[in-house]
Amino acid sequence: MLEEREYKKSEIAKILHTTENQGIKRKLNNYGIEYSCSGRGRNLQIQIIKIPSLFQFRIFCITELNVAPQTDFRKFRNFLYYFMNDEDFRWLPDETIEIRLREKDIPVSRQTISNYKRNLEAANLISLSTGNTIVYYFAKNHQQRIVDKAEYLSAWHEYWENKEKYNSSRIAAQIMREKYGGMARKQYKAEINGILFPVWEKLNDLVCGSIELELCTSNSL
């Protein structure tokens, strides 16, 4: 995590993912960071004087989560605000999250949402395919009715019986939708990595702080 302190070249090169002195300076300039230098070559030392509050979230995402610098950080931040603070968002299908965000005037495509989740998983902050929490539900028109495992299993048991009876998966699916109000599905809830929970909390603090700063100053990322 980039902080306001002095760094050896090897330290800051690892954070900024570049070993070139000019590359280090160029990135710091692009991030709007105030700094001073001493030494040359391998002996270069960088004193980080000030990291602008407006860009702290962006810098954290780039240096800690390996998010591409070309990312729309305002959209990413707004997605994270709901994903990190509303547990429903951590199990909803991407297409449903897309609709809910659009209703909040946050247009983000489901492909982008999937990429956002992969960023968090690649940083080991969450797991998308394992965990103890499985949500069972019936889905219809981007709406979900949460049920227990027994009802979910019963619906699929009837589906296979009807598929064999009518020799048609279409008819079996239609019967399920009519009886249960949708198709039975299950999905793992994104599990937060407890070991890296301090990083998760730091990211959430930056997300909330960035939103508050934008509301107070009318500045955006």
Short mmCIF file of C-alpha atoms in Angstrom, two decimals:
data_model
loop_
_atom_site.label_atom_id
_atom_site.label_comp_id
_atom_site.label_asym_id
_atom_site.label_seq_id
_atom_site.Cartn_x
_atom_site.Cartn_y
_atom_site.Cartn_z
CA MET A 1 0.00 0.00 0.00
CA LEU A 2 1.45 3.37 -1.00
CA GLU A 3 1.82 5.65 2.01
CA GLU A 4 3.23 9.08 2.77
CA ARG A 5 6.76 8.04 3.78
CA GLU A 6 10.20 7.41 2.30
CA TYR A 7 10.75 4.43 0.01
CA LYS A 8 13.81 2.68 -1.33
CA LYS A 9 13.73 2.08 -5.06
CA SER A 10 13.15 -1.67 -4.61
CA GLU A 11 10.15 -1.01 -2.38
CA ILE A 12 8.35 1.47 -4.58
CA ALA A 13 9.23 -0.42 -7.76
CA LYS A 14 7.35 -3.43 -6.40
CA ILE A 15 4.30 -1.32 -5.58
CA LEU A 16 4.23 0.53 -8.91
CA HIS A 17 5.21 -2.50 -11.00
CA THR A 18 8.11 -0.82 -12.77
CA THR A 19 11.87 -0.92 -12.19
CA GLU A 20 12.70 2.10 -14.38
CA ASN A 21 13.46 5.29 -12.48
CA GLN A 22 11.68 7.37 -15.10
CA GLY A 23 8.77 4.94 -15.05
CA ILE A 24 8.45 5.35 -11.29
CA LYS A 25 8.44 9.13 -11.56
CA ARG A 26 6.03 9.08 -14.49
CA LYS A 27 3.52 6.97 -12.56
CA LEU A 28 3.76 9.17 -9.49
CA ASN A 29 3.18 12.24 -11.67
CA ASN A 30 0.19 10.60 -13.36
CA TYR A 31 -1.31 9.81 -9.98
CA GLY A 32 -0.95 13.43 -8.89
CA ILE A 33 1.33 12.44 -6.00
CA GLU A 34 3.64 15.05 -4.47
CA TYR A 35 7.10 13.58 -3.91
CA SER A 36 10.83 14.30 -3.80
CA CYS A 37 13.81 12.22 -4.94
CA SER A 38 17.31 11.62 -3.71
CA GLY A 39 20.06 9.38 -5.02
CA ARG A 40 20.41 7.83 -8.46
CA GLY A 41 20.12 4.45 -10.11
CA ARG A 42 19.74 1.66 -7.59
CA ASN A 43 20.19 4.16 -4.78
CA LEU A 44 17.13 6.17 -5.77
CA GLN A 45 14.92 7.03 -2.82
CA ILE A 46 11.45 8.51 -3.06
CA GLN A 47 9.85 10.57 -0.32
CA ILE A 48 6.07 10.49 -0.76
CA ILE A 49 4.98 13.88 0.56
CA LYS A 50 1.26 13.90 -0.19
CA ILE A 51 -1.28 11.59 -1.80
CA PRO A 52 -4.31 13.67 -2.85
CA SER A 53 -7.48 12.50 -1.09
CA LEU A 54 -9.37 12.52 -4.37
CA PHE A 55 -7.05 9.90 -5.88
CA GLN A 56 -6.36 7.64 -2.89
CA PHE A 57 -9.00 5.12 -3.94
CA ARG A 58 -7.72 5.03 -7.53
CA ILE A 59 -4.10 4.55 -6.43
CA PHE A 60 -5.03 1.80 -3.98
CA CYS A 61 -6.91 -0.10 -6.70
CA ILE A 62 -4.01 0.15 -9.14
CA THR A 63 -1.23 -0.71 -6.71
CA GLU A 64 -3.00 -3.23 -4.45
CA LEU A 65 -5.64 -4.82 -6.68
CA ASN A 66 -3.79 -4.57 -10.01
CA VAL A 67 -6.77 -2.80 -11.56
CA ALA A 68 -6.00 -1.40 -15.00
CA PRO A 69 -5.24 2.36 -14.95
CA GLN A 70 -7.77 2.80 -17.79
CA THR A 71 -10.61 1.60 -15.55
CA ASP A 72 -13.60 3.88 -14.98
CA PHE A 73 -12.89 4.21 -11.26
CA ARG A 74 -16.10 6.05 -10.48
CA LYS A 75 -18.16 3.11 -11.76
CA PHE A 76 -15.88 0.63 -9.99
CA ARG A 77 -16.15 2.58 -6.76
CA ASN A 78 -19.94 2.80 -6.96
CA PHE A 79 -20.19 -0.94 -7.65
CA LEU A 80 -17.94 -1.65 -4.66
CA TYR A 81 -20.05 0.55 -2.40
CA TYR A 82 -23.06 -1.73 -2.83
CA PHE A 83 -21.11 -4.97 -3.20
CA MET A 84 -19.18 -4.40 0.02
CA ASN A 85 -21.98 -2.94 2.13
CA ASP A 86 -25.12 -4.74 0.90
CA GLU A 87 -24.88 -8.52 1.37
CA ASP A 88 -27.56 -9.13 -1.28
CA PHE A 89 -25.19 -7.89 -3.95
CA ARG A 90 -22.69 -10.61 -3.07
CA TRP A 91 -24.90 -13.42 -4.33
CA LEU A 92 -27.12 -11.83 -6.97
CA PRO A 93 -26.53 -12.83 -10.62
CA ASP A 94 -24.57 -10.26 -12.62
CA GLU A 95 -27.56 -9.49 -14.84
CA THR A 96 -29.64 -8.60 -11.77
CA ILE A 97 -26.86 -6.45 -10.32
CA GLU A 98 -26.70 -4.66 -13.67
CA ILE A 99 -30.42 -3.82 -13.45
CA ARG A 100 -30.26 -2.71 -9.83
CA LEU A 101 -27.27 -0.47 -10.47
CA ARG A 102 -28.97 1.03 -13.52
CA GLU A 103 -31.98 1.83 -11.31
CA LYS A 104 -29.56 3.78 -9.11
CA ASP A 105 -28.29 5.66 -12.19
CA ILE A 106 -25.07 3.62 -12.26
CA PRO A 107 -24.86 2.09 -15.76
CA VAL A 108 -22.47 -0.88 -15.61
CA SER A 109 -22.66 -3.84 -18.00
CA ARG A 110 -22.81 -7.39 -16.67
CA GLN A 111 -19.47 -8.13 -18.38
CA THR A 112 -17.89 -5.25 -16.50
CA ILE A 113 -19.48 -6.43 -13.26
CA SER A 114 -17.99 -9.88 -13.84
CA ASN A 115 -14.58 -8.26 -14.41
CA TYR A 116 -14.92 -6.27 -11.18
CA LYS A 117 -15.59 -9.47 -9.24
CA ARG A 118 -12.62 -11.17 -10.87
CA ASN A 119 -10.41 -8.25 -9.79
CA LEU A 120 -11.45 -8.83 -6.19
CA GLU A 121 -10.97 -12.59 -6.48
CA ALA A 122 -7.55 -12.21 -8.14
CA ALA A 123 -6.53 -10.02 -5.19
CA ASN A 124 -7.70 -12.86 -2.87
CA LEU A 125 -10.24 -10.59 -1.19
CA ILE A 126 -13.16 -12.86 -2.09
CA SER A 127 -13.90 -16.35 -3.34
CA LEU A 128 -16.65 -16.79 -5.94
CA SER A 129 -16.79 -20.56 -6.21
CA THR A 130 -16.34 -21.93 -2.72
CA GLY A 131 -17.66 -21.26 0.74
CA ASN A 132 -20.34 -22.42 3.11
CA THR A 133 -23.14 -20.15 1.91
CA ILE A 134 -25.20 -21.31 -1.05
CA VAL A 135 -28.31 -19.34 -2.00
CA TYR A 136 -31.17 -21.31 -3.55
CA TYR A 137 -33.76 -19.38 -5.52
CA PHE A 138 -36.25 -19.33 -8.38
CA ALA A 139 -35.48 -16.79 -11.09
CA LYS A 140 -37.92 -15.10 -13.46
CA ASN A 141 -37.45 -11.83 -15.35
CA HIS A 142 -34.41 -10.85 -13.24
CA GLN A 143 -36.38 -11.35 -10.06
CA GLN A 144 -35.46 -13.95 -7.42
CA ARG A 145 -37.50 -15.80 -4.83
CA ILE A 146 -35.17 -17.22 -2.22
CA VAL A 147 -36.08 -20.72 -1.01
CA ASP A 148 -34.57 -23.49 1.07
CA LYS A 149 -32.57 -26.39 -0.31
CA ALA A 150 -35.48 -28.82 0.03
CA GLU A 151 -37.75 -26.82 -2.29
CA TYR A 152 -34.90 -26.37 -4.76
CA LEU A 153 -34.22 -30.11 -4.86
CA SER A 154 -37.92 -30.94 -5.10
CA ALA A 155 -38.30 -28.65 -8.13
CA TRP A 156 -35.41 -30.29 -9.95
CA HIS A 157 -36.65 -33.77 -9.05
CA GLU A 158 -39.99 -32.93 -10.66
CA TYR A 159 -38.23 -31.36 -13.63
CA TRP A 160 -36.37 -34.59 -14.49
CA GLU A 161 -39.52 -36.63 -14.00
CA ASN A 162 -41.47 -34.37 -16.36
CA LYS A 163 -38.64 -34.29 -18.87
CA GLU A 164 -38.73 -38.07 -19.08
CA LYS A 165 -42.55 -38.18 -19.05
CA TYR A 166 -43.03 -35.67 -21.89
CA ASN A 167 -39.67 -36.25 -23.57
CA SER A 168 -39.21 -32.49 -23.63
CA SER A 169 -36.96 -30.21 -21.56
CA ARG A 170 -39.02 -27.22 -22.73
CA ILE A 171 -42.23 -28.63 -21.27
CA ALA A 172 -40.47 -29.66 -18.05
CA ALA A 173 -39.07 -26.14 -17.65
CA GLN A 174 -42.47 -24.59 -18.38
CA ILE A 175 -44.09 -26.73 -15.68
CA MET A 176 -41.42 -25.66 -13.20
CA ARG A 177 -41.87 -21.96 -14.01
CA GLU A 178 -45.66 -22.21 -13.69
CA LYS A 179 -45.59 -24.14 -10.39
CA TYR A 180 -42.69 -22.39 -8.67
CA GLY A 181 -42.67 -18.97 -10.33
CA GLY A 182 -39.33 -19.38 -12.08
CA MET A 183 -36.42 -21.69 -12.79
CA ALA A 184 -34.59 -23.21 -9.84
CA ARG A 185 -31.04 -21.98 -9.48
CA LYS A 186 -28.32 -21.89 -6.89
CA GLN A 187 -25.33 -19.64 -6.46
CA TYR A 188 -22.44 -19.34 -4.04
CA LYS A 189 -22.38 -16.13 -2.11
CA ALA A 190 -19.05 -14.33 -2.54
CA GLU A 191 -17.07 -15.15 0.58
CA ILE A 192 -14.76 -12.55 2.08
CA ASN A 193 -11.23 -13.77 2.79
CA GLY A 194 -10.93 -13.37 6.56
CA ILE A 195 -7.12 -13.33 6.42
CA LEU A 196 -7.19 -10.22 4.24
CA PHE A 197 -10.14 -8.61 6.00
CA PRO A 198 -8.01 -5.58 7.03
CA VAL A 199 -7.38 -4.94 3.32
CA TRP A 200 -11.12 -5.32 2.63
CA GLU A 201 -11.86 -2.79 5.39
CA LYS A 202 -9.24 -0.38 4.06
CA LEU A 203 -10.72 -0.61 0.58
CA ASN A 204 -14.22 -0.02 1.93
CA ASP A 205 -13.01 2.99 3.91
CA LEU A 206 -11.52 4.44 0.72
CA VAL A 207 -14.72 3.73 -1.22
CA CYS A 208 -16.91 5.47 1.35
CA GLY A 209 -14.42 8.31 1.81
CA SER A 210 -14.24 8.92 -1.94
CA ILE A 211 -18.03 9.13 -2.18
CA GLU A 212 -18.22 11.51 0.78
CA LEU A 213 -15.48 13.68 -0.70
CA GLU A 214 -17.26 13.82 -4.04
CA LEU A 215 -20.53 14.83 -2.38
CA CYS A 216 -18.79 17.57 -0.39
CA THR A 217 -16.63 19.00 -3.16
CA SER A 218 -18.57 18.20 -6.35
CA ASN A 219 -15.35 16.61 -7.68
CA SER A 220 -15.36 13.17 -9.26
CA LEU A 221 -12.70 10.59 -9.94
#
